[in-house]
Coordinates of C-alpha atoms in Angstrom, one line a residue:
M22 CA -0.8 5.8 16.3
S23 CA 0.5 2.6 14.6
Y24 CA -0.6 -0.8 13.7
L25 CA 1.5 -3.6 15.2
I26 CA 1.4 -7.3 14.7
I27 CA 3.4 -10.0 16.5
S28 CA 3.4 -13.3 14.5
F29 CA 4.3 -16.8 15.4
S30 CA 3.6 -19.4 12.7
H31 CA 5.0 -22.6 11.0
K32 CA 7.5 -20.3 9.4
N33 CA 9.4 -19.3 12.5
T34 CA 8.4 -21.9 15.2
D35 CA 8.2 -25.7 15.4
I36 CA 5.2 -27.5 16.7
E37 CA 6.5 -27.8 20.2
M38 CA 6.7 -24.1 20.6
R39 CA 3.3 -23.5 18.9
E40 CA 1.8 -25.9 21.4
K41 CA 3.0 -23.7 24.3
L42 CA 1.8 -20.5 22.6
A43 CA -1.6 -21.8 21.7
F44 CA -4.7 -20.4 23.5
G45 CA -7.1 -23.2 24.2
S46 CA -10.1 -21.3 25.5
D47 CA -11.9 -18.0 25.2
E48 CA -11.2 -17.3 28.9
E49 CA -7.4 -17.5 28.2
K50 CA -7.8 -15.2 25.2
D51 CA -9.8 -12.7 27.1
R52 CA -7.5 -12.7 30.0
F53 CA -4.4 -12.2 27.8
L54 CA -6.0 -9.4 25.8
K55 CA -6.9 -7.6 29.0
L56 CA -3.3 -7.9 30.2
I57 CA -1.8 -6.4 27.1
L58 CA -4.3 -3.5 27.0
E59 CA -4.1 -2.5 30.6
D60 CA -0.8 -0.5 30.2
G61 CA -2.5 2.0 27.9
I62 CA 0.2 1.9 25.3
T63 CA -1.5 -0.9 23.3
K64 CA -5.0 0.6 22.6
E65 CA -6.8 -2.2 20.6
A66 CA -6.0 -5.9 20.1
V67 CA -7.2 -9.0 18.4
L68 CA -5.8 -12.5 19.1
L69 CA -5.8 -15.2 16.5
S70 CA -4.8 -18.6 17.7
T71 CA -4.9 -21.6 15.3
C72 CA -3.1 -24.9 14.9
N73 CA -0.5 -23.2 12.8
R74 CA -0.2 -19.7 14.1
V75 CA -0.6 -17.1 16.9
E76 CA -1.2 -13.6 15.6
I77 CA -1.5 -10.6 18.0
I78 CA -2.9 -7.7 16.0
T79 CA -2.9 -4.4 17.7
R80 CA -3.0 -0.6 17.4
S81 CA -0.3 1.0 19.5
L82 CA 0.9 4.4 20.7
N83 CA 4.5 3.1 20.7
P84 CA 5.1 -0.1 18.7
N85 CA 8.5 -0.8 20.2
N86 CA 7.2 -0.6 23.8
S87 CA 4.1 -2.5 23.0
A88 CA 6.0 -5.3 21.4
K89 CA 8.2 -5.7 24.5
L90 CA 5.2 -5.7 26.9
I91 CA 3.2 -8.1 24.8
L92 CA 6.1 -10.6 24.5
K93 CA 6.7 -10.4 28.3
Q94 CA 3.0 -11.3 28.9
L95 CA 3.3 -14.1 26.3
A96 CA 6.4 -15.4 28.0
I97 CA 4.6 -15.6 31.3
Y98 CA 1.6 -17.3 29.6
S99 CA 3.6 -19.9 27.6
S100 CA 6.5 -20.4 30.0
V101 CA 8.8 -19.8 27.0
E102 CA 11.7 -17.4 27.8
Y103 CA 11.3 -13.8 26.6
D104 CA 14.6 -13.8 24.7
V105 CA 13.5 -16.9 22.8
L106 CA 10.2 -15.4 21.9
Y107 CA 11.8 -12.1 20.8
K108 CA 14.3 -14.0 18.6
R109 CA 11.6 -16.1 17.0
A110 CA 8.8 -13.6 16.6
D111 CA 8.1 -11.8 13.3
I112 CA 7.2 -8.2 14.4
Y113 CA 5.5 -5.9 11.9
D114 CA 4.4 -2.3 12.2
N115 CA 2.5 0.2 10.0
D116 CA 2.9 -0.7 6.3
G117 CA 4.5 -4.1 7.2
A118 CA 1.6 -4.9 9.6
V119 CA -1.0 -4.1 7.0
H120 CA 0.7 -6.2 4.3
H121 CA 1.2 -9.1 6.7
L122 CA -2.4 -9.1 7.9
F123 CA -3.7 -9.0 4.3
T124 CA -1.4 -11.9 3.4
V125 CA -2.6 -13.9 6.3
A126 CA -6.3 -13.2 5.6
S127 CA -5.8 -14.2 1.9
A128 CA -4.2 -17.6 3.0
L129 CA -0.9 -16.8 1.4
D130 CA 1.0 -17.2 4.6
S131 CA -0.7 -20.5 5.5
L132 CA 1.0 -23.9 5.7
V133 CA -1.3 -24.9 2.8
I134 CA -1.4 -21.9 0.4
G135 CA -5.0 -21.0 -0.4
E136 CA -6.7 -22.9 2.5
T137 CA -10.1 -21.6 3.1
Q138 CA -10.4 -21.8 6.9
I139 CA -8.1 -18.9 7.9
V140 CA -10.3 -16.0 6.9
G141 CA -13.2 -17.6 9.0
Q142 CA -10.8 -18.1 11.9
L143 CA -9.7 -14.4 11.6
K144 CA -13.4 -13.3 11.5
D145 CA -14.1 -15.3 14.6
A146 CA -11.1 -13.8 16.4
F147 CA -12.2 -10.3 15.4
R148 CA -15.8 -10.9 16.5
F149 CA -14.6 -12.2 19.9
S150 CA -12.4 -9.2 20.5
Q151 CA -15.2 -6.8 19.5
S152 CA -17.7 -8.6 21.8
K153 CA -15.2 -8.1 24.7
G154 CA -14.6 -4.5 23.9
H155 CA -10.9 -5.1 23.1
C156 CA -10.9 -3.4 19.7
D157 CA -12.5 -0.2 18.2
Q158 CA -12.5 1.9 15.1
K159 CA -8.9 1.6 13.9
I160 CA -8.9 -2.2 14.1
I161 CA -12.4 -2.4 12.6
R162 CA -11.0 -0.5 9.6
I163 CA -8.0 -2.7 9.0
M164 CA -10.1 -5.8 9.4
H165 CA -12.7 -4.6 7.0
Y166 CA -10.0 -4.1 4.3
A167 CA -8.3 -7.4 5.2
F168 CA -11.5 -9.3 4.5
K169 CA -12.1 -7.2 1.4
C170 CA -8.6 -8.2 0.2
A171 CA -9.2 -11.9 1.0
A172 CA -12.4 -11.8 -1.0
T173 CA -10.7 -10.1 -4.0
V174 CA -7.9 -12.8 -4.0
R175 CA -10.5 -15.6 -3.8
N176 CA -12.5 -14.2 -6.7
A177 CA -9.5 -13.3 -8.9
T178 CA -7.6 -16.6 -8.5
S179 CA -8.3 -20.3 -8.1
L180 CA -6.4 -20.5 -4.8
G181 CA -9.6 -20.8 -2.8
T182 CA -11.0 -23.7 -4.8
G183 CA -10.5 -27.4 -4.2
S184 CA -9.4 -29.1 -1.1
V185 CA -6.7 -27.0 0.5
S186 CA -6.7 -27.3 4.3
V187 CA -4.6 -29.1 6.9
A188 CA -7.5 -31.7 7.1
S189 CA -7.6 -32.3 3.3
T190 CA -3.8 -32.5 3.3
A191 CA -3.8 -35.2 5.9
V192 CA -6.5 -37.2 4.0
A193 CA -4.5 -36.7 0.7
K194 CA -1.5 -38.2 2.4
A195 CA -3.5 -41.1 3.7
K196 CA -5.0 -41.7 0.3
D197 CA -1.5 -41.6 -1.3
I198 CA -0.3 -44.2 1.1
I199 CA -3.3 -46.5 1.0
K200 CA -4.0 -46.2 -2.8
N201 CA -7.2 -48.3 -2.8
T202 CA -9.3 -46.7 -0.1
C203 CA -12.6 -48.5 -0.9
G204 CA -13.8 -50.2 2.3
V205 CA -10.8 -49.0 4.3
K206 CA -11.9 -47.8 7.8
A207 CA -10.7 -44.4 9.1
L208 CA -11.2 -43.3 12.6
V209 CA -11.8 -39.6 13.3
I210 CA -11.4 -38.3 16.9
G211 CA -13.2 -35.1 17.8
A212 CA -16.4 -33.4 16.8
G213 CA -15.3 -29.9 16.0
E214 CA -15.0 -27.9 12.8
M215 CA -11.7 -29.6 11.8
S216 CA -13.2 -33.1 12.3
E217 CA -16.1 -32.1 10.1
L218 CA -13.7 -31.1 7.3
T219 CA -11.7 -34.3 7.8
I220 CA -14.9 -36.4 7.5
K221 CA -15.9 -34.6 4.3
H222 CA -12.5 -35.4 2.7
L223 CA -12.4 -39.0 3.9
L224 CA -15.8 -39.7 2.5
S225 CA -15.0 -38.1 -0.8
S226 CA -11.8 -40.2 -0.9
G227 CA -13.7 -43.5 -0.4
F228 CA -12.9 -44.2 3.2
D229 CA -15.5 -45.7 5.6
V230 CA -15.6 -43.3 8.6
I231 CA -15.8 -44.1 12.3
L232 CA -16.3 -41.1 14.6
T233 CA -15.7 -40.9 18.3
S234 CA -15.6 -38.0 20.8
R235 CA -15.8 -37.4 24.5
D236 CA -19.0 -35.5 23.7
I237 CA -21.0 -38.4 22.2
K238 CA -24.1 -36.3 21.6
K239 CA -22.1 -33.8 19.6
A240 CA -20.5 -36.6 17.6
Q241 CA -23.8 -38.1 16.8
N242 CA -25.2 -34.8 15.6
L243 CA -22.1 -34.3 13.4
A244 CA -22.5 -37.8 12.0
N245 CA -26.2 -37.2 11.3
S246 CA -25.3 -34.0 9.3
F247 CA -23.9 -36.3 6.5
E248 CA -25.9 -38.2 4.0
E249 CA -23.4 -41.1 4.1
N250 CA -23.5 -43.6 6.9
I251 CA -20.9 -42.8 9.7
D252 CA -20.5 -45.1 12.6
V253 CA -20.3 -43.3 16.0
A254 CA -18.4 -45.2 18.6
P255 CA -18.2 -44.5 22.4
Y256 CA -15.1 -42.8 23.5
E257 CA -14.5 -45.5 26.1
S258 CA -13.7 -47.9 23.2
L259 CA -10.9 -45.7 21.8
S260 CA -8.1 -48.1 22.7
T261 CA -10.0 -51.0 21.0
L262 CA -10.6 -48.8 17.9
L263 CA -6.9 -47.9 17.7
G264 CA -6.1 -51.6 17.4
Q265 CA -8.6 -52.2 14.6
V266 CA -8.4 -49.4 12.0
P267 CA -5.4 -48.6 9.7
V268 CA -6.1 -44.9 9.4
M269 CA -6.7 -42.4 12.2
I270 CA -7.0 -38.6 12.2
T271 CA -7.4 -36.7 15.4
A272 CA -8.3 -33.1 15.9
T273 CA -9.5 -32.4 19.4
S274 CA -9.0 -29.4 21.6
A275 CA -7.5 -31.4 24.5
P276 CA -4.7 -29.6 26.3
Y277 CA -2.7 -32.8 26.6
P278 CA -2.1 -36.0 24.6
I279 CA -5.1 -38.3 24.6
I280 CA -3.2 -41.1 22.8
T281 CA -0.2 -42.5 24.6
E282 CA 2.0 -45.6 24.7
D283 CA -0.3 -47.0 27.4
N284 CA -3.6 -46.9 25.4
T285 CA -2.1 -47.9 22.1
P286 CA -2.4 -51.7 21.5
D287 CA 0.1 -53.7 19.6
V288 CA -1.1 -55.0 16.2
D289 CA 0.4 -56.9 13.3
F290 CA -0.7 -54.5 10.5
Q291 CA 0.4 -51.1 9.4
R292 CA -1.2 -48.0 10.9
Y293 CA -1.1 -44.4 9.8
W294 CA -2.1 -41.8 12.3
F295 CA -2.4 -38.1 11.6
D296 CA -2.4 -35.6 14.4
I297 CA -3.7 -32.2 13.1
A298 CA -4.3 -30.8 16.6
V299 CA -2.3 -28.2 18.4
P300 CA -1.5 -29.0 21.2
R301 CA -0.8 -32.5 19.8
D302 CA -3.2 -35.3 20.6
I303 CA -0.7 -38.0 20.1
D304 CA 2.3 -38.5 22.5
D305 CA 5.6 -39.9 21.3
I306 CA 4.9 -43.5 20.7
N307 CA 7.2 -46.2 19.4
K308 CA 5.2 -49.2 18.1
F309 CA 5.8 -51.7 15.3
G310 CA 4.1 -50.7 12.1
L311 CA 2.9 -47.3 13.4
E312 CA 3.6 -44.1 11.5
I313 CA 2.6 -40.8 13.1
Y314 CA 2.3 -37.6 11.1
S315 CA 2.0 -34.2 12.8
V316 CA 1.1 -30.9 11.1
D317 CA 4.7 -30.2 10.3
D318 CA 5.1 -33.6 8.7
L319 CA 2.7 -32.7 5.9
Q320 CA 5.2 -30.3 4.4
D321 CA 5.8 -32.5 1.3
I322 CA 2.2 -32.2 0.2
V323 CA 2.3 -28.5 1.0
N324 CA 5.4 -28.1 -1.2
E325 CA 3.7 -29.8 -4.0
N326 CA 0.6 -27.6 -3.5
M327 CA 2.8 -24.5 -3.5
S328 CA 4.5 -25.4 -6.8
L329 CA 1.1 -26.0 -8.5
R330 CA -0.2 -22.7 -7.2
A331 CA 2.9 -20.6 -7.8
E332 CA 1.5 -18.6 -10.7
Q333 CA -1.8 -18.0 -8.9
A334 CA 0.1 -16.9 -5.8
K335 CA 2.0 -14.3 -7.8
T336 CA -1.3 -12.8 -8.8
A337 CA -2.6 -13.0 -5.3
Y338 CA 0.5 -11.2 -3.9
S339 CA 0.2 -8.4 -6.4
I340 CA -3.4 -7.9 -5.2
V341 CA -2.3 -7.8 -1.6
S342 CA 0.4 -5.2 -2.4
K343 CA -2.0 -3.1 -4.3
M344 CA -4.7 -3.3 -1.7
S345 CA -2.2 -2.5 1.1
L346 CA -1.5 0.8 -0.6
E347 CA -5.2 1.4 -1.3
F348 CA -6.0 0.8 2.4
Y349 CA -3.9 3.8 3.4
D350 CA -5.5 6.0 0.8
W351 CA -8.9 4.9 2.0
L352 CA -7.9 5.4 5.6
K353 CA -6.8 8.9 4.9
S354 CA -10.0 9.7 3.0
L355 CA -12.0 8.5 6.0
D356 CA -10.1 11.1 8.1
I357 CA -10.7 13.8 5.6
E358 CA -14.4 13.3 5.0
P359 CA -15.5 14.2 8.6
V360 CA -13.2 17.3 8.5
V361 CA -14.9 18.5 5.3
K362 CA -18.3 17.7 6.8
N363 CA -17.5 19.7 9.9
L364 CA -16.6 22.8 7.9
Y365 CA -20.0 22.8 6.3
T366 CA -21.7 22.1 9.7
K367 CA -19.9 25.0 11.3
A368 CA -20.8 27.2 8.4
D369 CA -24.5 26.2 8.8
S370 CA -24.4 27.1 12.5
V371 CA -22.9 30.5 11.6
I372 CA -25.7 31.1 9.1
D373 CA -28.4 30.1 11.7
K374 CA -26.9 32.5 14.2
K375 CA -26.5 35.4 11.9
V376 CA -29.9 35.0 10.2
E377 CA -31.7 34.9 13.6
H378 CA -29.7 37.9 14.8
A379 CA -30.6 39.9 11.6
I380 CA -34.3 39.1 12.0
K381 CA -34.2 40.0 15.7
K382 CA -32.6 43.4 14.8
G383 CA -35.0 44.0 12.0
F384 CA -32.3 43.9 9.3
I385 CA -34.4 41.4 7.3
R386 CA -38.0 40.4 7.3
A387 CA -39.0 37.1 8.9
E388 CA -40.9 36.0 5.7
D389 CA -37.6 36.3 3.7
E390 CA -35.7 34.0 6.1
E391 CA -35.9 30.8 4.0
N392 CA -34.7 32.5 0.8
I393 CA -31.9 34.3 2.7
R394 CA -30.8 30.9 4.2
K395 CA -30.7 29.3 0.8
L396 CA -28.6 32.2 -0.6
C397 CA -26.2 32.0 2.3
Q398 CA -25.9 28.2 1.9
T399 CA -25.2 28.6 -1.8
V400 CA -22.4 31.1 -1.1
I401 CA -20.8 28.8 1.5
T402 CA -21.1 25.8 -0.8
E403 CA -19.4 27.6 -3.7
Y404 CA -16.8 29.1 -1.3
L405 CA -15.9 25.7 0.2
H406 CA -16.1 23.7 -3.0
T407 CA -12.5 24.2 -4.1
P408 CA -10.9 23.8 -0.6
S409 CA -13.0 20.6 -0.1
K410 CA -11.9 19.2 -3.4
K411 CA -8.2 19.9 -2.6
L412 CA -8.6 18.4 0.9
K413 CA -9.8 15.1 -0.6
N414 CA -6.8 15.1 -3.0
I415 CA -4.4 15.8 -0.2
S416 CA -5.6 12.6 1.5
K417 CA -3.4 10.8 -1.0
N418 CA -0.3 12.7 0.0
M419 CA 2.2 12.1 2.9
E420 CA 1.3 15.5 4.4
C421 CA -2.3 14.5 5.0
D422 CA -2.0 14.1 8.8
I423 CA -0.3 17.5 9.1
V424 CA -2.8 19.3 7.0
V425 CA -5.8 17.7 8.8
G426 CA -4.3 18.7 12.2
T427 CA -3.8 22.3 11.0
I428 CA -7.3 22.6 9.8
Q429 CA -8.7 21.2 13.0
N430 CA -6.7 23.7 15.0
M431 CA -7.7 26.6 12.7
F432 CA -11.4 25.9 12.8
A433 CA -11.4 24.6 16.5
Q434 CA -12.4 21.1 15.5
N435 CA -12.1 18.4 18.1
S436 CA -10.7 15.2 16.5
D437 CA -13.2 13.3 18.7
E438 CA -16.0 15.0 16.8
N439 CA -14.7 13.3 13.6
H440 CA -14.8 9.8 15.1
E441 CA -17.5 8.1 13.1
Q442 CA -18.2 4.4 13.6
Y443 CA -17.4 2.3 10.6
K444 CA -19.1 -1.1 10.3
C445 CA -17.2 -3.9 8.6
E446 CA -19.5 -5.0 5.8
H447 CA -17.4 -8.2 5.2
L448 CA -17.8 -9.6 8.7
S449 CA -21.0 -11.4 7.9
K450 CA -19.8 -12.9 4.7
N451 CA -17.8 -16.1 4.0

């Protein structure tokens, strides 16, 4: 049984392809996960789809076959040819999959190194898959350690501090262009999480914010959550607003461009639009004085961010490598513990059987039963102490799986008996 991850991100695809690969609704995610699990080769799966990446995290009986089947389903979903997807995809299994997942969770693989949104998005994807019954014990374990790794990186470095997200990068670019932002109006389109982050950064940078959304009630609630005054404009006035404000940032979940040549008025001043949505909200528009920045166009700020964080990133990568190794040691120890527990349980059942038989036959008195049980348990505990200790040490060796399998066969243990649910303690934490 192996871990397998198929990854598409800003590193191996452009925004046009990421738009085609993006999953816009929970229904689409659920349908896709069901399709890749129905063959029985892929046993568990989590689907992470954000503006910068699609990660398909699985446990597989055969990684090679699983990868092919998953890419075939992804080709059908995205209308991108299988050969193109296979050529672009980064495919990781076993150690590579663990290291990649920990890197993603720790925001070291993000467009903006250290951005804080990715671990929350990964937790949401994990919760969704669990709620639909698409993942079980093995995925729970790797996710638990991925979140543990992310928390360790965040606490040991300064990568998670400050404004490091696609939203903050867009605002930083706007501030760099405008220079004096006091009194400058900035329009935000959308009322989701990314829009909320955008508003926070715009306000802290001195912009006056105007918010609009198709869901005017949701927009008003979002505006009311801030202490500063935010104007909420009806979505029907979008075209008018686009002709009045110099800065606009859009982050909706629309499956098609909401801003086109037709609803973009001509003006005689410079406008700077930032499209941080995937699929893109802004169509290809050629207007005088209009500059449009997509997610990929923010790379210059990202590069600056990376150079400033280079030393911190080195520390973070060393943590990821160390915890990737620790994960396998921990995983093996989890497999060993129920085996040891089973040995003691079976020994107790033998004691029960033999003591009851001895009393029935008159070999021992009933009033001596408790003391005899204690004596037998003491003998078993001392007898199994050294083997148990050695078993726990074996969990760190490459031969662990072979040894465990041998013991299970020798003592007629069913591996299903050793399947204990493990709750991810990091799931409820930020």
